[in-house]
Coordinates of C-alpha atoms and ligand atoms in Angstrom, one line a residue:
M1 CA 15.4 -11.1 12.9
S2 CA 13.3 -8.3 14.5
D3 CA 11.2 -9.6 17.4
A4 CA 8.6 -6.9 17.3
T5 CA 5.1 -8.2 17.5
G6 CA 1.5 -6.9 17.4
P7 CA -0.2 -4.9 14.6
A8 CA 2.0 -2.6 12.6
L9 CA -0.4 0.4 12.7
L10 CA -0.8 2.8 9.8
A11 CA -4.1 4.6 9.8
R12 CA -7.8 4.0 9.8
I13 CA -8.1 5.5 6.3
I14 CA -5.3 4.9 3.9
A15 CA -5.4 6.6 0.4
H16 CA -5.1 3.8 -2.1
R17 CA -2.6 4.8 -4.8
G18 CA -3.0 8.2 -3.3
A19 CA -6.4 10.0 -3.7
S20 CA -6.8 8.0 -6.8
G21 CA -10.4 8.6 -7.3
D22 CA -9.7 12.3 -7.9
A23 CA -6.2 12.3 -9.4
P24 CA -4.2 9.9 -11.5
E25 CA -3.3 6.9 -9.4
N26 CA 0.2 6.5 -7.9
T27 CA 1.3 10.1 -8.9
L28 CA 2.7 12.9 -6.7
A29 CA -0.5 14.8 -7.5
A30 CA -2.6 11.9 -6.1
L31 CA -0.4 11.7 -3.0
S32 CA -0.5 15.5 -2.4
L33 CA -4.3 15.6 -2.9
A34 CA -4.6 12.8 -0.3
A35 CA -2.7 15.0 2.2
D36 CA -5.0 17.9 1.3
H37 CA -7.9 15.6 1.9
G38 CA -6.7 14.8 5.5
A39 CA -5.2 11.4 4.9
S40 CA -2.2 10.6 7.1
C41 CA -1.1 7.6 5.3
V42 CA -1.0 6.3 1.6
E43 CA -0.5 3.0 -0.3
I44 CA 1.5 2.9 -3.4
D45 CA 2.8 0.1 -5.8
V46 CA 6.5 -0.1 -6.6
S47 CA 8.5 -1.8 -9.3
I48 CA 11.9 -1.1 -11.0
S49 CA 13.2 0.2 -14.3
A50 CA 15.6 -1.6 -16.6
D51 CA 18.4 0.0 -14.8
G52 CA 17.1 -0.8 -11.3
V53 CA 15.5 2.5 -10.2
P54 CA 12.3 2.1 -8.3
F55 CA 9.2 3.7 -9.8
V56 CA 5.7 4.0 -8.5
H57 CA 3.2 2.3 -10.7
H58 CA 0.7 -0.5 -10.5
D59 CA 0.7 -2.5 -13.8
D60 CA 3.6 -4.3 -15.4
K61 CA 2.8 -2.4 -18.6
L62 CA 2.8 1.4 -19.0
D63 CA -0.2 1.5 -21.4
R64 CA -3.2 2.0 -19.0
C65 CA -1.8 4.8 -16.9
T66 CA 0.8 6.7 -19.0
N67 CA 1.5 7.7 -22.5
G68 CA 4.3 5.0 -22.7
Q69 CA 3.9 1.5 -24.0
G70 CA 5.2 -1.9 -23.0
L71 CA 6.7 -3.1 -19.9
L72 CA 8.0 -0.6 -17.4
C73 CA 10.9 -2.9 -16.5
E74 CA 12.2 -2.7 -20.1
H75 CA 12.6 1.1 -20.0
S76 CA 15.5 3.0 -18.5
A77 CA 14.8 5.5 -15.6
A78 CA 15.7 8.3 -18.0
E79 CA 13.0 7.1 -20.5
L80 CA 10.4 6.7 -17.7
D81 CA 11.2 10.3 -16.4
L82 CA 9.8 11.6 -19.7
L83 CA 6.4 10.0 -19.5
D84 CA 3.0 11.6 -18.7
A85 CA 1.2 9.5 -16.1
S86 CA -2.1 11.6 -16.2
K87 CA -3.8 9.3 -18.7
G88 CA -7.6 9.8 -18.6
M89 CA -7.4 12.9 -16.4
A90 CA -6.7 15.9 -18.6
D91 CA -6.7 18.3 -15.7
F92 CA -3.4 16.7 -14.6
A93 CA -1.6 16.7 -17.9
G94 CA 2.1 16.6 -17.6
E95 CA 2.0 14.7 -14.3
P96 CA 5.2 12.6 -14.3
L97 CA 5.5 8.9 -13.5
P98 CA 7.2 9.3 -10.1
R99 CA 10.4 7.8 -8.9
L100 CA 10.1 6.3 -5.4
A101 CA 12.7 8.8 -4.2
A102 CA 10.4 11.7 -5.1
V103 CA 7.6 10.1 -3.3
F104 CA 9.6 9.7 -0.1
D105 CA 10.5 13.4 -0.4
L106 CA 6.9 14.3 -0.6
L107 CA 5.7 12.1 2.2
E108 CA 8.4 13.5 4.4
A109 CA 7.3 17.0 3.6
R110 CA 3.6 16.2 4.2
G111 CA 4.4 14.0 7.4
M112 CA 2.6 10.9 5.9
G113 CA 3.0 7.3 6.6
L114 CA 3.3 4.7 3.9
N115 CA 2.3 1.2 2.9
L116 CA 4.8 0.3 0.2
E117 CA 3.4 -2.6 -1.8
I118 CA 6.3 -4.4 -3.5
K119 CA 5.1 -5.1 -6.9
P120 CA 7.9 -6.9 -8.8
R121 CA 7.7 -8.1 -12.4
K122 CA 7.9 -11.9 -12.3
G123 CA 11.6 -12.9 -12.2
L124 CA 12.8 -9.4 -10.9
E125 CA 11.8 -10.0 -7.3
E126 CA 15.4 -9.9 -5.8
K127 CA 16.5 -6.8 -7.8
T128 CA 13.2 -5.0 -7.0
V129 CA 13.5 -5.7 -3.2
E130 CA 17.2 -4.8 -3.1
A131 CA 16.5 -1.4 -4.9
I132 CA 13.6 -0.6 -2.6
C133 CA 15.4 -1.5 0.6
T134 CA 18.5 0.4 -0.4
L135 CA 16.3 3.6 -1.0
V136 CA 14.5 3.0 2.3
E137 CA 17.8 2.9 4.1
E138 CA 19.1 6.0 2.3
R139 CA 15.9 8.2 2.2
W140 CA 12.9 7.0 4.3
P141 CA 12.3 9.3 7.3
S142 CA 12.4 6.8 10.0
H143 CA 10.0 8.7 12.3
L144 CA 7.2 8.0 9.9
P145 CA 5.2 4.7 9.8
L146 CA 6.3 2.3 6.9
V147 CA 5.0 -1.1 6.3
F148 CA 6.0 -3.4 3.3
S149 CA 3.3 -5.6 1.7
S150 CA 3.3 -7.9 -1.3
F151 CA 1.4 -10.5 -3.1
S152 CA 4.9 -11.8 -3.9
W153 CA 5.6 -13.6 -0.6
S154 CA 9.1 -14.4 -1.7
S155 CA 9.7 -10.7 -1.9
L156 CA 8.5 -10.4 1.7
A157 CA 10.9 -13.0 2.7
M158 CA 13.8 -11.1 1.0
A159 CA 12.6 -7.8 2.6
R160 CA 12.7 -9.5 6.0
E161 CA 16.3 -10.6 5.4
R162 CA 17.3 -7.2 4.1
L163 CA 15.4 -4.9 6.5
P164 CA 14.1 -7.0 9.4
D165 CA 12.9 -4.1 11.4
T166 CA 10.6 -2.7 8.7
P167 CA 7.2 -4.4 9.4
R168 CA 5.5 -6.5 6.8
G169 CA 1.8 -7.3 5.9
L170 CA 0.9 -10.5 4.2
L171 CA -1.1 -9.4 1.1
V172 CA -3.9 -11.8 0.1
G173 CA -7.3 -11.9 -1.6
G174 CA -9.5 -13.9 0.7
I175 CA -8.0 -15.1 4.0
P176 CA -6.2 -18.3 3.2
D177 CA -6.8 -21.4 5.5
D178 CA -3.2 -21.4 6.5
W179 CA -3.0 -17.7 7.4
E180 CA -1.4 -18.4 10.7
A181 CA 1.5 -20.5 9.2
L182 CA 2.0 -18.0 6.4
T183 CA 2.2 -14.8 8.7
E184 CA 4.6 -16.8 10.9
T185 CA 6.7 -18.0 7.9
Y186 CA 7.0 -14.4 6.5
G187 CA 7.2 -12.7 9.8
C188 CA 4.1 -10.6 9.1
R189 CA 2.6 -8.4 11.8
N190 CA -0.3 -7.5 9.5
I191 CA -2.6 -9.2 7.0
H192 CA -3.9 -7.0 4.1
C193 CA -6.9 -8.6 2.4
D194 CA -9.9 -7.9 0.2
G195 CA -12.6 -6.2 2.2
A196 CA -15.3 -7.8 0.1
S197 CA -14.8 -11.3 1.5
L198 CA -13.6 -10.7 5.0
T199 CA -16.2 -12.0 7.6
P200 CA -16.7 -10.8 11.1
A201 CA -15.6 -14.1 12.5
Q202 CA -12.3 -14.0 10.5
T203 CA -11.7 -10.5 11.8
R204 CA -12.2 -11.6 15.4
E205 CA -9.9 -14.5 14.9
L206 CA -7.1 -12.5 13.2
R207 CA -7.3 -9.8 15.9
Q208 CA -7.1 -12.4 18.6
A209 CA -3.9 -13.7 17.0
G210 CA -2.5 -10.2 17.3
L211 CA -2.4 -9.3 13.7
G212 CA -3.1 -5.9 12.2
I213 CA -5.9 -6.1 9.5
Y214 CA -6.1 -3.7 6.6
C215 CA -8.8 -4.0 3.8
Y216 CA -8.7 -3.1 0.2
T217 CA -10.3 -1.4 -1.7
V218 CA -13.2 0.1 0.1
N219 CA -14.9 3.0 -1.6
D220 CA -18.4 2.5 0.0
P221 CA -18.6 4.4 3.2
E222 CA -21.1 1.9 4.8
Q223 CA -18.9 -1.0 4.0
A224 CA -16.0 0.9 5.5
A225 CA -18.0 1.5 8.7
R226 CA -19.0 -2.1 8.9
L227 CA -15.5 -3.4 8.5
L228 CA -14.1 -0.9 11.0
G229 CA -16.7 -2.0 13.5
I230 CA -18.5 1.3 13.7
S231 CA -22.3 0.7 14.0
D232 CA -25.0 3.3 13.3
D233 CA -25.9 4.0 16.9
M234 CA -22.4 4.6 18.0
Q235 CA -20.8 7.9 18.4
A236 CA -18.9 8.9 15.2
G237 CA -15.2 8.0 15.7
H238 CA -15.8 5.0 18.1
V239 CA -14.2 1.8 16.9
E240 CA -15.0 -1.6 18.4
D241 CA -12.2 -3.9 19.2
A242 CA -13.7 -6.4 16.8
G243 CA -13.2 -4.3 13.6
V244 CA -10.3 -4.1 11.2
H245 CA -7.5 -1.6 11.9
G246 CA -7.9 0.3 8.6
I247 CA -9.1 0.4 5.0
F248 CA -7.6 1.3 1.7
T249 CA -9.8 3.7 -0.3
D250 CA -9.6 5.7 -3.5
Y251 CA -11.7 8.4 -1.9
P252 CA -10.1 9.3 1.5
K253 CA -12.1 12.6 1.8
L254 CA -15.4 10.9 1.3
L255 CA -14.8 8.3 3.8
A256 CA -13.4 10.7 6.4
A257 CA -16.4 12.8 6.1
Y258 CA -18.7 9.8 6.5
L259 CA -16.8 8.2 9.4
G260 CA -16.4 11.6 11.2
T261 CA -12.6 11.5 11.4
Ligands
G3P1 O1 -2.2 -3.1 -1.1 C1 -3.6 -3.2 -1.3 C2 -4.0 -3.2 -2.7 O2 -3.4 -2.1 -3.4 C3 -3.7 -4.5 -3.4 O3 -4.1 -4.6 -4.7 O4 -3.9 -4.5 -7.1 O5 -4.6 -2.5 -5.9 O6 -2.3 -3.3 -5.8 P1 -3.7 -3.7 -5.9
MG2 MG1 -1.5 -1.8 -4.4

């Protein structure tokens, strides 16, 4: 097991599913736009095709975001390659459903860090983690920050076994009462939580325990400033020790402009 400790730092502003407020979520276009908007880090969701190829997509089903139907995990990679993932955003017509490999290439070219959320279909945890870890070994540019996270804590345990040196974030809604035991059990240096329910007291406690804290999904600039510990009368860019380390947002350009970074 890796014995690294302390927060696994990503960035103060992380583009959630790419710049997903302005481009189709979890697409190469959204990731590229995030880079254009000055983001140095993105978050994506990853699951696998029927033949075990990692694809970047949030839902179990293809229907909401693509012109496909049914479960992603029941389609082959060759079938998924033919889909259009621009649903609802006509300006991006023809945007493919990206393979994780293509995302790694883009992030390397743009010099961006990554929070890779492992999003396995129930029952496919082991295959999903194995496919992702194999690709990370083969293709991830090791000089760039990479943190795994997952609501599937068993997936985090498998990722820990497979790639112990890749840091992990425990992904939760509200902070569970047993956060200390859970982060210890899964060897997590971070906790990634819902920004809407995190209290200043919880933030202080988690920081004192040496954890990195990242909050989703924060699209309101004032909420972002509060969570990051930036008060009105402070110079832009100053962050109190008591704040969270970063926030996930669908609008990285808007938040960077407001926060002055
Ligand atoms: O990883 C942070 C956030 O993306 C978790 O929720 O549903 O947007 O993947 P979700
Ligand atoms: Mg996610």
